[in-house]
Amino acid sequence: MSIDDPFGDDMTELQREIVQAYDRNPDAEIVAFHAVDPTEASRFIAPGAGVPSEAYWSEIAEEAENRAEEILADARELAESRGRNIRTETGHGQPVRSVVEHAESLDADEVVIGSHGREGLSRVLLGSVAEGVVRRAPCPVTVVR
């Protein structure tokens, strides 16, 4: 299976996932999905720092939405460069649950997901979205590194 890389070595994780999906399923409808995790921002609050303001949470939410749109814009750019259509969607919530529920709602034939390749303590402490999706998805899952 080849990964034809029109973006050189600067291909993003999502772009690698999409190329893998195109290569494996040339006639399939591809849906790029990004889960915005509202709890992610809490990792950056120092213990004992107090309760952040509503403005802080609004700014964090806006940044997360903007980042999701940037990621999905990359997916659309890749699809366009290959003459393919792609549907992009954003979900909100814990990533494993969001991906699995979205796959169920689409009656997906396959989920293609990236992995950061963490090992050891960082994987134990941070968990693995890819591993959680592999364990819970209603369909086959391909993990791309």
Short mmCIF file of C-alpha atoms in Angstrom, two decimals:
data_model
loop_
_atom_site.label_atom_id
_atom_site.label_comp_id
_atom_site.label_asym_id
_atom_site.label_seq_id
_atom_site.Cartn_x
_atom_site.Cartn_y
_atom_site.Cartn_z
CA MET A 1 0.00 0.00 0.00
CA SER A 2 1.53 3.29 -1.04
CA ILE A 3 1.09 6.67 0.51
CA ASP A 4 1.37 9.12 -2.38
CA ASP A 5 2.42 12.27 -0.61
CA PRO A 6 1.68 15.51 -2.51
CA PHE A 7 2.73 17.56 0.54
CA GLY A 8 6.21 16.05 0.98
CA ASP A 9 7.44 15.28 4.48
CA ASP A 10 5.19 18.01 5.90
CA MET A 11 2.06 15.84 5.65
CA THR A 12 -0.11 16.17 8.75
CA GLU A 13 -1.40 13.22 10.72
CA LEU A 14 -4.90 13.71 9.33
CA GLN A 15 -3.57 13.92 5.78
CA ARG A 16 -1.73 10.60 6.26
CA GLU A 17 -4.97 9.05 7.56
CA ILE A 18 -6.93 10.33 4.56
CA VAL A 19 -4.36 9.11 2.05
CA GLN A 20 -4.45 5.71 3.75
CA ALA A 21 -8.25 5.68 3.54
CA TYR A 22 -8.17 6.66 -0.16
CA ASP A 23 -5.59 3.99 -0.94
CA ARG A 24 -7.53 1.27 0.87
CA ASN A 25 -10.99 2.33 -0.34
CA PRO A 26 -10.75 4.20 -3.64
CA ASP A 27 -14.52 4.36 -4.19
CA ALA A 28 -15.60 5.04 -0.61
CA GLU A 29 -17.12 8.22 0.75
CA ILE A 30 -14.53 9.65 3.13
CA VAL A 31 -15.59 11.60 6.22
CA ALA A 32 -12.87 13.48 8.11
CA PHE A 33 -13.95 13.87 11.73
CA HIS A 34 -12.31 15.87 14.50
CA ALA A 35 -13.42 15.66 18.12
CA VAL A 36 -13.02 18.86 20.14
CA ASP A 37 -12.39 17.79 23.75
CA PRO A 38 -13.73 20.42 26.17
CA THR A 39 -11.72 18.94 29.05
CA GLU A 40 -8.40 19.37 27.23
CA ALA A 41 -7.96 22.94 28.48
CA SER A 42 -8.06 21.86 32.12
CA ARG A 43 -4.64 20.24 31.66
CA PHE A 44 -3.10 23.71 31.41
CA ILE A 45 -4.44 25.08 34.69
CA ALA A 46 -1.89 25.07 37.50
CA PRO A 47 -3.00 23.34 40.70
CA GLY A 48 -4.23 25.89 43.20
CA ALA A 49 -4.65 28.56 40.52
CA GLY A 50 -8.32 28.98 41.29
CA VAL A 51 -11.29 28.72 38.99
CA PRO A 52 -10.66 30.22 35.56
CA SER A 53 -12.99 32.94 34.34
CA GLU A 54 -15.74 32.44 31.83
CA ALA A 55 -13.68 34.52 29.40
CA TYR A 56 -10.80 32.04 29.75
CA TRP A 57 -13.06 29.10 28.88
CA SER A 58 -14.59 31.00 25.96
CA GLU A 59 -11.14 31.80 24.57
CA ILE A 60 -10.02 28.16 24.95
CA ALA A 61 -13.20 26.92 23.24
CA GLU A 62 -12.71 29.36 20.37
CA GLU A 63 -9.08 28.29 19.94
CA ALA A 64 -10.12 24.62 19.89
CA GLU A 65 -12.79 25.31 17.25
CA ASN A 66 -10.29 27.27 15.14
CA ARG A 67 -7.75 24.45 15.41
CA ALA A 68 -10.39 21.92 14.36
CA GLU A 69 -11.26 24.05 11.34
CA GLU A 70 -7.56 24.30 10.38
CA ILE A 71 -7.18 20.52 10.62
CA LEU A 72 -10.28 19.90 8.52
CA ALA A 73 -9.21 22.55 5.98
CA ASP A 74 -6.04 20.49 5.49
CA ALA A 75 -8.25 17.48 4.80
CA ARG A 76 -10.27 19.38 2.21
CA GLU A 77 -7.05 20.64 0.57
CA LEU A 78 -5.70 17.11 0.31
CA ALA A 79 -8.95 15.77 -1.15
CA GLU A 80 -9.04 18.58 -3.70
CA SER A 81 -5.41 17.90 -4.70
CA ARG A 82 -6.43 14.31 -5.46
CA GLY A 83 -9.64 15.22 -7.27
CA ARG A 84 -11.71 13.59 -4.52
CA ASN A 85 -14.66 14.67 -2.44
CA ILE A 86 -14.55 14.63 1.33
CA ARG A 87 -17.07 15.47 4.01
CA THR A 88 -15.66 17.16 7.12
CA GLU A 89 -17.38 17.15 10.49
CA THR A 90 -16.59 18.27 14.01
CA GLY A 91 -17.84 16.66 17.20
CA HIS A 92 -17.56 17.69 20.83
CA GLY A 93 -16.70 15.54 23.79
CA GLN A 94 -14.26 12.91 24.94
CA PRO A 95 -12.42 11.84 21.76
CA VAL A 96 -12.82 8.05 22.01
CA ARG A 97 -16.53 8.31 22.71
CA SER A 98 -17.01 10.97 20.02
CA VAL A 99 -15.25 8.96 17.32
CA VAL A 100 -17.02 5.70 18.21
CA GLU A 101 -20.46 7.33 18.37
CA HIS A 102 -19.83 9.14 15.08
CA ALA A 103 -18.75 5.90 13.40
CA GLU A 104 -21.93 4.25 14.71
CA SER A 105 -24.14 7.10 13.49
CA LEU A 106 -22.58 6.88 10.01
CA ASP A 107 -22.71 3.08 9.97
CA ALA A 108 -19.05 3.38 8.96
CA ASP A 109 -17.33 0.51 7.18
CA GLU A 110 -13.95 1.44 8.64
CA VAL A 111 -12.29 4.01 10.90
CA VAL A 112 -8.81 5.22 9.97
CA ILE A 113 -7.15 6.96 12.91
CA GLY A 114 -3.70 8.33 13.60
CA SER A 115 -1.43 7.47 16.49
CA HIS A 116 1.24 9.65 18.02
CA GLY A 117 3.19 6.49 18.88
CA ARG A 118 3.61 7.30 22.56
CA GLU A 119 5.12 4.60 24.66
CA GLY A 120 5.75 3.88 28.30
CA LEU A 121 4.67 6.28 31.02
CA SER A 122 3.37 9.00 28.68
CA ARG A 123 0.97 6.50 27.10
CA VAL A 124 -0.21 5.27 30.50
CA LEU A 125 -0.74 8.81 31.80
CA LEU A 126 -2.23 10.31 28.65
CA GLY A 127 -4.08 7.25 27.41
CA SER A 128 -4.43 6.39 23.77
CA VAL A 129 -7.36 7.59 21.72
CA ALA A 130 -6.41 5.18 18.94
CA GLU A 131 -6.34 2.25 21.36
CA GLY A 132 -9.71 3.22 22.83
CA VAL A 133 -11.26 3.48 19.37
CA VAL A 134 -9.79 0.11 18.35
CA ARG A 135 -11.35 -1.50 21.43
CA ARG A 136 -14.79 0.13 21.11
CA ALA A 137 -15.47 0.85 17.43
CA PRO A 138 -18.36 -0.95 15.73
CA CYS A 139 -16.23 -1.58 12.63
CA PRO A 140 -12.63 -2.37 11.67
CA VAL A 141 -10.05 0.28 12.62
CA THR A 142 -6.80 1.03 10.82
CA VAL A 143 -4.19 2.90 12.89
CA VAL A 144 -1.77 5.10 10.92
CA ARG A 145 1.56 6.21 12.41
#
